């Protein structure tokens, strides 16, 4: 009987070792008696990437080009970059609506087809900022349509054109990184920066491990240098708890800086747009944020656009 009990004990002990090694690499080393002894080595956490883009405008003349060449046209030369990321985050520069009418060529009141939501998802754009000066171009109905159609396509959103609210924050996880994505529209005089600071502080206070990314619509159009107001606002937001700040609205690439070890990319420029009047409005960059083993690193990926088709610069 005692041999049976001993055998069962050894069997259970061996099973425990085996279960303990699941999900790990195992190497065997020789002990002093010449036998092999297993040692578990924890498998390194795979790197996860967040790709952040600038302004996406899929109406007006971009829509004309898509009707002529197919809906995939704007993404054809950059799809590999988008699909190679774990998550893509961009500024949606206009409402996706059910009752769509094509935007006239000279109009700045944008409207996008309802099918645009599924097109974004097809190209791995999983979250968009609605905090800009164009989401209300088709009124409150257009804004609500955009939210509903994005939700149906499983595309998340953050921010609002006018409202600063905790309900508009998008939370997600990439590997072991806990992210909070917050969009703010600072282009209108009604922007309440104190309320924005308090929202950032509340997120960081509740969860100090959250990596807070703020996407700001701000600055002056077509200016390649950030202004003093942008710099002051970005610094105050970092002081409030932001870990990364990216911007859009100028339609051109602006400078970047590091403040208190936090990165600020003042403007990423146009990603997809129908502006062709200068080299600057047809040049942009994506930011690849890499999360690995508790560390964060950044890679800037430049691209050029020709007739609303961005292509990475190799």
mmCIF file of C-alpha atoms in Angstrom:
data_model
loop_
_atom_site.group_PDB
_atom_site.id
_atom_site.type_symbol
_atom_site.label_atom_id
_atom_site.label_comp_id
_atom_site.label_asym_id
_atom_site.label_seq_id
_atom_site.Cartn_x
_atom_site.Cartn_y
_atom_site.Cartn_z
ATOM 1 C CA UNK A 1 0.000 0.000 0.000
ATOM 2 C CA UNK A 2 2.793 2.441 0.920
ATOM 3 C CA UNK A 3 4.391 1.905 -2.531
ATOM 4 C CA UNK A 4 1.079 2.777 -4.203
ATOM 5 C CA UNK A 5 0.820 6.001 -2.204
ATOM 6 C CA UNK A 6 4.439 6.862 -2.992
ATOM 7 C CA UNK A 7 3.846 6.231 -6.702
ATOM 8 C CA UNK A 8 0.763 8.477 -6.712
ATOM 9 C CA UNK A 9 2.696 11.214 -4.917
ATOM 10 C CA UNK A 10 5.507 11.099 -7.472
ATOM 11 C CA UNK A 11 2.976 11.107 -10.321
ATOM 12 C CA UNK A 12 1.150 14.153 -8.937
ATOM 13 C CA UNK A 13 4.456 15.965 -8.320
ATOM 14 C CA UNK A 14 5.528 15.340 -11.905
ATOM 15 C CA UNK A 15 2.169 16.547 -13.192
ATOM 16 C CA UNK A 16 2.538 19.712 -11.138
ATOM 17 C CA UNK A 17 5.941 20.408 -12.659
ATOM 18 C CA UNK A 18 4.538 19.807 -16.135
ATOM 19 C CA UNK A 19 1.632 22.195 -15.577
ATOM 20 C CA UNK A 20 4.009 24.754 -14.120
ATOM 21 C CA UNK A 21 6.056 24.655 -17.321
ATOM 22 C CA UNK A 22 3.105 25.187 -19.627
ATOM 23 C CA UNK A 23 3.496 28.445 -21.537
ATOM 24 C CA UNK A 24 7.217 28.563 -20.751
ATOM 25 C CA UNK A 25 10.406 27.490 -22.469
ATOM 26 C CA UNK A 26 12.136 24.638 -20.629
ATOM 27 C CA UNK A 27 15.842 23.832 -20.653
ATOM 28 C CA UNK A 28 17.519 20.886 -18.950
ATOM 29 C CA UNK A 29 20.764 21.211 -17.023
ATOM 30 C CA UNK A 30 22.859 18.452 -15.492
ATOM 31 C CA UNK A 31 22.885 18.158 -11.727
ATOM 32 C CA UNK A 32 25.806 16.961 -9.601
ATOM 33 C CA UNK A 33 24.696 13.356 -9.965
ATOM 34 C CA UNK A 34 24.873 13.561 -13.751
ATOM 35 C CA UNK A 35 21.114 13.645 -14.304
ATOM 36 C CA UNK A 36 19.082 16.252 -16.153
ATOM 37 C CA UNK A 37 17.094 18.808 -14.183
ATOM 38 C CA UNK A 38 14.445 20.999 -15.879
ATOM 39 C CA UNK A 39 14.524 24.785 -15.499
ATOM 40 C CA UNK A 40 11.622 26.916 -16.743
ATOM 41 C CA UNK A 41 12.413 30.110 -18.624
ATOM 42 C CA UNK A 42 9.553 32.565 -18.948
ATOM 43 C CA UNK A 43 8.638 33.266 -22.576
ATOM 44 C CA UNK A 44 9.228 36.958 -23.400
ATOM 45 C CA UNK A 45 6.075 38.992 -23.924
ATOM 46 C CA UNK A 46 5.568 39.647 -27.649
ATOM 47 C CA UNK A 47 5.774 43.264 -28.780
ATOM 48 C CA UNK A 48 2.441 44.990 -29.425
ATOM 49 C CA UNK A 49 2.075 48.015 -31.670
ATOM 50 C CA UNK A 50 -0.308 50.939 -31.880
ATOM 51 C CA UNK A 51 -0.179 52.904 -35.135
ATOM 52 C CA UNK A 52 -1.427 56.504 -34.952
ATOM 53 C CA UNK A 53 -2.428 58.409 -38.099
ATOM 54 C CA UNK A 54 -3.439 61.975 -38.941
ATOM 55 C CA UNK A 55 -6.582 63.293 -40.651
ATOM 56 C CA UNK A 56 -8.779 60.924 -42.676
ATOM 57 C CA UNK A 57 -11.266 62.659 -44.977
ATOM 58 C CA UNK A 58 -13.170 60.266 -47.267
ATOM 59 C CA UNK A 59 -15.644 62.633 -48.887
ATOM 60 C CA UNK A 60 -15.604 65.390 -51.501
ATOM 61 C CA UNK A 61 -13.016 64.628 -54.260
ATOM 62 C CA UNK A 62 -11.731 61.548 -52.417
ATOM 63 C CA UNK A 63 -15.215 60.105 -52.877
ATOM 64 C CA UNK A 64 -15.057 60.907 -56.608
ATOM 65 C CA UNK A 65 -11.774 58.993 -56.852
ATOM 66 C CA UNK A 66 -13.212 56.063 -54.901
ATOM 67 C CA UNK A 67 -16.291 55.899 -57.132
ATOM 68 C CA UNK A 68 -14.010 55.827 -60.168
ATOM 69 C CA UNK A 69 -11.299 53.452 -58.899
ATOM 70 C CA UNK A 70 -13.027 51.395 -56.202
ATOM 71 C CA UNK A 71 -13.542 51.991 -52.497
ATOM 72 C CA UNK A 72 -10.136 50.525 -51.600
ATOM 73 C CA UNK A 73 -8.353 53.162 -53.690
ATOM 74 C CA UNK A 74 -7.066 55.433 -50.849
ATOM 75 C CA UNK A 75 -5.634 52.486 -48.893
ATOM 76 C CA UNK A 76 -4.114 50.381 -51.668
ATOM 77 C CA UNK A 77 -0.505 51.567 -51.305
ATOM 78 C CA UNK A 78 -0.374 51.611 -47.519
ATOM 79 C CA UNK A 79 -2.493 48.626 -46.480
ATOM 80 C CA UNK A 80 0.533 46.607 -45.362
ATOM 81 C CA UNK A 81 1.501 49.238 -42.812
ATOM 82 C CA UNK A 82 -2.033 49.390 -41.418
ATOM 83 C CA UNK A 83 -2.594 45.650 -41.246
ATOM 84 C CA UNK A 84 0.798 45.090 -39.653
ATOM 85 C CA UNK A 85 -0.245 46.913 -36.467
ATOM 86 C CA UNK A 86 -2.197 45.455 -33.571
ATOM 87 C CA UNK A 87 -4.397 48.569 -33.487
ATOM 88 C CA UNK A 88 -4.685 51.677 -35.677
ATOM 89 C CA UNK A 89 -5.916 55.011 -34.274
ATOM 90 C CA UNK A 90 -6.750 58.028 -36.472
ATOM 91 C CA UNK A 91 -8.683 61.289 -36.611
ATOM 92 C CA UNK A 92 -11.946 60.922 -38.547
ATOM 93 C CA UNK A 93 -12.333 64.293 -40.258
ATOM 94 C CA UNK A 94 -16.086 64.203 -40.868
ATOM 95 C CA UNK A 95 -19.317 62.313 -40.161
ATOM 96 C CA UNK A 96 -20.324 58.955 -41.626
ATOM 97 C CA UNK A 97 -24.047 59.294 -42.310
ATOM 98 C CA UNK A 98 -27.043 57.295 -43.486
ATOM 99 C CA UNK A 99 -28.626 60.085 -45.555
ATOM 100 C CA UNK A 100 -25.472 60.884 -47.507
ATOM 101 C CA UNK A 101 -25.144 63.497 -50.218
ATOM 102 C CA UNK A 102 -21.773 63.966 -51.897
ATOM 103 C CA UNK A 103 -19.952 67.043 -50.615
ATOM 104 C CA UNK A 104 -19.518 69.664 -53.376
ATOM 105 C CA UNK A 105 -15.897 70.248 -54.397
ATOM 106 C CA UNK A 106 -15.577 73.674 -52.744
ATOM 107 C CA UNK A 107 -17.607 72.894 -49.629
ATOM 108 C CA UNK A 108 -16.040 72.300 -46.225
ATOM 109 C CA UNK A 109 -19.166 70.690 -44.770
ATOM 110 C CA UNK A 110 -18.165 67.058 -45.115
ATOM 111 C CA UNK A 111 -20.296 63.937 -45.422
ATOM 112 C CA UNK A 112 -19.090 60.339 -45.803
ATOM 113 C CA UNK A 113 -20.968 57.298 -47.128
ATOM 114 C CA UNK A 114 -22.340 54.838 -44.570
ATOM 115 C CA UNK A 115 -20.056 52.128 -46.011
ATOM 116 C CA UNK A 116 -16.984 54.040 -44.814
ATOM 117 C CA UNK A 117 -17.309 52.536 -41.328
ATOM 118 C CA UNK A 118 -16.780 48.977 -42.589
ATOM 119 C CA UNK A 119 -14.006 50.206 -44.896
ATOM 120 C CA UNK A 120 -12.103 51.587 -41.906
ATOM 121 C CA UNK A 121 -12.458 48.253 -40.134
ATOM 122 C CA UNK A 122 -11.272 46.404 -43.245
ATOM 123 C CA UNK A 123 -8.001 48.317 -43.054
ATOM 124 C CA UNK A 124 -7.513 47.697 -39.335
ATOM 125 C CA UNK A 125 -8.489 51.195 -38.182
ATOM 126 C CA UNK A 126 -10.028 50.094 -34.915
ATOM 127 C CA UNK A 127 -10.524 53.412 -33.141
ATOM 128 C CA UNK A 128 -11.057 56.986 -34.339
ATOM 129 C CA UNK A 129 -11.217 60.377 -32.688
ATOM 130 C CA UNK A 130 -14.467 62.294 -33.166
ATOM 131 C CA UNK A 131 -13.104 65.353 -31.365
ATOM 132 C CA UNK A 132 -12.709 67.791 -34.244
ATOM 133 C CA UNK A 133 -14.366 70.697 -36.028
ATOM 134 C CA UNK A 134 -16.020 68.599 -38.782
ATOM 135 C CA UNK A 135 -18.015 65.899 -36.971
ATOM 136 C CA UNK A 136 -20.968 68.290 -36.679
ATOM 137 C CA UNK A 137 -20.898 69.229 -40.387
ATOM 138 C CA UNK A 138 -24.180 67.337 -40.818
ATOM 139 C CA UNK A 139 -25.580 68.368 -37.457
ATOM 140 C CA UNK A 140 -26.279 66.273 -34.389
ATOM 141 C CA UNK A 141 -28.011 63.652 -36.538
ATOM 142 C CA UNK A 142 -24.817 63.216 -38.533
ATOM 143 C CA UNK A 143 -22.760 62.833 -35.363
ATOM 144 C CA UNK A 144 -25.137 60.208 -33.991
ATOM 145 C CA UNK A 145 -25.152 58.380 -37.343
ATOM 146 C CA UNK A 146 -21.363 58.275 -37.211
ATOM 147 C CA UNK A 147 -21.364 56.786 -33.720
ATOM 148 C CA UNK A 148 -24.017 54.205 -34.627
ATOM 149 C CA UNK A 149 -22.393 53.154 -37.910
ATOM 150 C CA UNK A 150 -18.955 52.897 -36.330
ATOM 151 C CA UNK A 151 -20.370 50.725 -33.553
ATOM 152 C CA UNK A 152 -22.051 48.431 -36.106
ATOM 153 C CA UNK A 153 -18.696 48.025 -37.855
ATOM 154 C CA UNK A 154 -16.916 47.345 -34.528
ATOM 155 C CA UNK A 155 -14.853 50.514 -34.807
ATOM 156 C CA UNK A 156 -14.435 52.257 -31.459
ATOM 157 C CA UNK A 157 -14.308 56.014 -31.013
ATOM 158 C CA UNK A 158 -13.104 58.538 -28.497
ATOM 159 C CA UNK A 159 -13.860 62.199 -27.942
ATOM 160 C CA UNK A 160 -16.650 64.478 -29.079
ATOM 161 C CA UNK A 161 -16.711 67.774 -31.020
ATOM 162 C CA UNK A 162 -18.047 69.762 -28.075
ATOM 163 C CA UNK A 163 -18.313 67.577 -24.982
ATOM 164 C CA UNK A 164 -15.555 66.616 -22.554
ATOM 165 C CA UNK A 165 -16.837 63.560 -20.765
ATOM 166 C CA UNK A 166 -15.471 60.394 -19.156
ATOM 167 C CA UNK A 167 -17.959 58.394 -21.235
ATOM 168 C CA UNK A 168 -16.042 59.393 -24.376
ATOM 169 C CA UNK A 169 -12.765 57.763 -23.308
ATOM 170 C CA UNK A 170 -11.762 54.534 -25.057
ATOM 171 C CA UNK A 171 -9.993 51.963 -22.914
ATOM 172 C CA UNK A 172 -8.147 48.978 -24.315
ATOM 173 C CA UNK A 173 -5.232 46.658 -23.637
ATOM 174 C CA UNK A 174 -2.279 45.813 -25.864
ATOM 175 C CA UNK A 175 -0.306 42.984 -24.315
ATOM 176 C CA UNK A 176 0.338 44.089 -20.743
ATOM 177 C CA UNK A 177 -0.152 47.778 -21.555
ATOM 178 C CA UNK A 178 -3.387 49.337 -20.325
ATOM 179 C CA UNK A 179 -4.329 52.244 -22.565
ATOM 180 C CA UNK A 180 -6.707 55.173 -22.230
ATOM 181 C CA UNK A 181 -7.317 57.056 -25.495
ATOM 182 C CA UNK A 182 -8.805 60.532 -25.089
ATOM 183 C CA UNK A 183 -9.784 62.933 -27.873
ATOM 184 C CA UNK A 184 -10.156 66.701 -27.420
ATOM 185 C CA UNK A 185 -11.236 69.383 -29.890
ATOM 186 C CA UNK A 186 -9.323 72.548 -29.015
ATOM 187 C CA UNK A 187 -10.163 74.410 -32.244
ATOM 188 C CA UNK A 188 -13.292 76.070 -30.854
ATOM 189 C CA UNK A 189 -13.405 78.871 -28.243
ATOM 190 C CA UNK A 190 -15.723 76.713 -26.120
ATOM 191 C CA UNK A 191 -12.907 74.250 -25.370
ATOM 192 C CA UNK A 192 -12.619 73.966 -21.581
ATOM 193 C CA UNK A 193 -8.998 73.121 -20.900
ATOM 194 C CA UNK A 194 -9.474 72.945 -17.125
ATOM 195 C CA UNK A 195 -12.150 70.299 -17.615
ATOM 196 C CA UNK A 196 -9.783 68.457 -19.946
ATOM 197 C CA UNK A 197 -6.961 68.565 -17.370
ATOM 198 C CA UNK A 198 -9.301 67.249 -14.678
ATOM 199 C CA UNK A 199 -10.436 64.393 -16.905
ATOM 200 C CA UNK A 200 -6.842 63.327 -17.537
ATOM 201 C CA UNK A 201 -6.058 63.594 -13.819
ATOM 202 C CA UNK A 202 -9.082 61.474 -12.904
ATOM 203 C CA UNK A 203 -7.979 58.679 -15.239
ATOM 204 C CA UNK A 204 -4.403 58.704 -13.953
ATOM 205 C CA UNK A 205 -5.450 58.926 -10.308
ATOM 206 C CA UNK A 206 -7.871 56.016 -10.621
ATOM 207 C CA UNK A 207 -5.354 53.851 -12.507
ATOM 208 C CA UNK A 208 -1.737 55.049 -12.272
ATOM 209 C CA UNK A 209 -0.645 52.228 -14.588
ATOM 210 C CA UNK A 210 -2.811 53.517 -17.445
ATOM 211 C CA UNK A 211 -0.876 54.794 -20.448
ATOM 212 C CA UNK A 212 -2.859 57.917 -21.329
ATOM 213 C CA UNK A 213 -2.800 58.986 -24.979
ATOM 214 C CA UNK A 214 -4.328 62.366 -25.798
ATOM 215 C CA UNK A 215 -5.299 63.093 -29.412
ATOM 216 C CA UNK A 216 -5.757 66.847 -29.841
ATOM 217 C CA UNK A 217 -7.370 68.734 -32.714
ATOM 218 C CA UNK A 218 -5.627 72.091 -32.437
ATOM 219 C CA UNK A 219 -3.179 74.591 -33.878
ATOM 220 C CA UNK A 220 -3.144 76.731 -37.009
ATOM 221 C CA UNK A 221 -3.832 75.324 -40.456
ATOM 222 C CA UNK A 222 -0.852 74.986 -42.845
ATOM 223 C CA UNK A 223 1.692 76.150 -40.254
ATOM 224 C CA UNK A 224 4.675 73.784 -40.028
ATOM 225 C CA UNK A 225 5.653 75.015 -36.562
ATOM 226 C CA UNK A 226 3.567 74.549 -33.445
ATOM 227 C CA UNK A 227 2.573 77.741 -31.681
ATOM 228 C CA UNK A 228 2.980 78.885 -28.093
ATOM 229 C CA UNK A 229 -0.598 77.949 -27.178
ATOM 230 C CA UNK A 230 -0.065 74.366 -28.359
ATOM 231 C CA UNK A 231 3.149 74.062 -26.377
ATOM 232 C CA UNK A 232 1.587 75.426 -23.212
ATOM 233 C CA UNK A 233 -1.447 73.140 -23.552
ATOM 234 C CA UNK A 234 0.624 70.023 -24.206
ATOM 235 C CA UNK A 235 2.852 70.700 -21.198
ATOM 236 C CA UNK A 236 -0.123 71.233 -18.914
ATOM 237 C CA UNK A 237 -1.719 68.001 -20.136
ATOM 238 C CA UNK A 238 1.470 66.074 -19.445
ATOM 239 C CA UNK A 239 1.600 67.667 -15.997
ATOM 240 C CA UNK A 240 -1.973 66.406 -15.532
ATOM 241 C CA UNK A 241 -0.963 62.825 -16.380
ATOM 242 C CA UNK A 242 -0.836 62.381 -20.165
ATOM 243 C CA UNK A 243 1.873 59.977 -21.363
ATOM 244 C CA UNK A 244 1.717 60.767 -25.082
ATOM 245 C CA UNK A 245 0.195 63.627 -27.078
ATOM 246 C CA UNK A 246 -0.492 63.604 -30.808
ATOM 247 C CA UNK A 247 -2.185 66.282 -32.870
ATOM 248 C CA UNK A 248 -4.085 66.987 -36.049
ATOM 249 C CA UNK A 249 -5.879 69.880 -37.798
ATOM 250 C CA UNK A 250 -2.979 71.884 -39.342
ATOM 251 C CA UNK A 251 -3.023 69.515 -42.401
ATOM 252 C CA UNK A 252 0.780 69.578 -42.426
ATOM 253 C CA UNK A 253 3.441 67.895 -40.321
ATOM 254 C CA UNK A 254 4.589 69.982 -37.381
ATOM 255 C CA UNK A 255 7.505 69.619 -34.994
ATOM 256 C CA UNK A 256 7.790 67.228 -32.082
ATOM 257 C CA UNK A 257 9.354 67.456 -28.647
ATOM 258 C CA UNK A 258 9.994 65.594 -25.415
ATOM 259 C CA UNK A 259 8.722 67.170 -22.207
ATOM 260 C CA UNK A 260 9.375 65.461 -18.865
ATOM 261 C CA UNK A 261 10.266 62.277 -20.789
ATOM 262 C CA UNK A 262 6.863 62.324 -22.552
ATOM 263 C CA UNK A 263 6.555 62.675 -26.311
ATOM 264 C CA UNK A 264 4.517 65.314 -28.141
ATOM 265 C CA UNK A 265 3.854 65.079 -31.893
ATOM 266 C CA UNK A 266 2.170 68.393 -32.628
ATOM 267 C CA UNK A 267 0.648 67.448 -35.984
ATOM 268 C CA UNK A 268 0.830 64.267 -38.054
ATOM 269 C CA UNK A 269 -0.493 65.995 -41.173
ATOM 270 C CA UNK A 270 -3.032 64.614 -43.617
ATOM 271 C CA UNK A 271 -3.362 60.864 -43.970
ATOM 272 C CA UNK A 272 -6.093 60.796 -46.622
ATOM 273 C CA UNK A 273 -7.356 64.131 -47.963
ATOM 274 C CA UNK A 274 -8.101 65.895 -51.239
ATOM 275 C CA UNK A 275 -5.680 68.777 -50.750
ATOM 276 C CA UNK A 276 -3.070 68.901 -53.535
ATOM 277 C CA UNK A 277 -1.874 72.513 -53.587
ATOM 278 C CA UNK A 278 1.484 72.018 -51.849
ATOM 279 C CA UNK A 279 4.031 69.369 -50.985
ATOM 280 C CA UNK A 280 3.391 69.932 -47.283
ATOM 281 C CA UNK A 281 -0.297 68.962 -47.393
ATOM 282 C CA UNK A 282 0.625 65.761 -49.249
ATOM 283 C CA UNK A 283 3.260 64.730 -46.724
ATOM 284 C CA UNK A 284 2.441 63.055 -43.440
ATOM 285 C CA UNK A 285 3.728 60.665 -40.867
ATOM 286 C CA UNK A 286 2.458 57.814 -38.774
ATOM 287 C CA UNK A 287 3.653 57.087 -35.254
ATOM 288 C CA UNK A 288 4.248 53.473 -34.322
ATOM 289 C CA UNK A 289 4.053 53.061 -30.554
ATOM 290 C CA UNK A 290 5.690 49.820 -29.438
ATOM 291 C CA UNK A 291 4.858 48.196 -26.101
ATOM 292 C CA UNK A 292 7.164 45.433 -24.885
ATOM 293 C CA UNK A 293 8.020 44.143 -21.434
ATOM 294 C CA UNK A 294 6.809 47.267 -19.671
ATOM 295 C CA UNK A 295 8.745 49.630 -21.941
ATOM 296 C CA UNK A 296 7.436 52.011 -24.602
ATOM 297 C CA UNK A 297 9.258 53.155 -27.726
ATOM 298 C CA UNK A 298 8.340 55.212 -30.784
ATOM 299 C CA UNK A 299 9.003 55.026 -34.484
ATOM 300 C CA UNK A 300 8.140 57.762 -36.972
ATOM 301 C CA UNK A 301 7.018 56.511 -40.379
ATOM 302 C CA UNK A 302 6.880 59.185 -43.109
ATOM 303 C CA UNK A 303 4.619 58.881 -46.124
ATOM 304 C CA UNK A 304 3.765 60.905 -49.195
ATOM 305 C CA UNK A 305 0.394 61.135 -50.874
ATOM 306 C CA UNK A 306 -0.489 61.479 -54.526
ATOM 307 C CA UNK A 307 -4.122 62.020 -55.483
ATOM 308 C CA UNK A 308 -5.269 60.965 -52.011
ATOM 309 C CA UNK A 309 -3.205 57.750 -51.967
ATOM 310 C CA UNK A 310 -0.642 57.740 -49.131
ATOM 311 C CA UNK A 311 2.440 55.576 -49.588
ATOM 312 C CA UNK A 312 5.252 54.966 -47.055
ATOM 313 C CA UNK A 313 8.618 56.514 -47.857
ATOM 314 C CA UNK A 314 11.074 53.629 -48.080
#
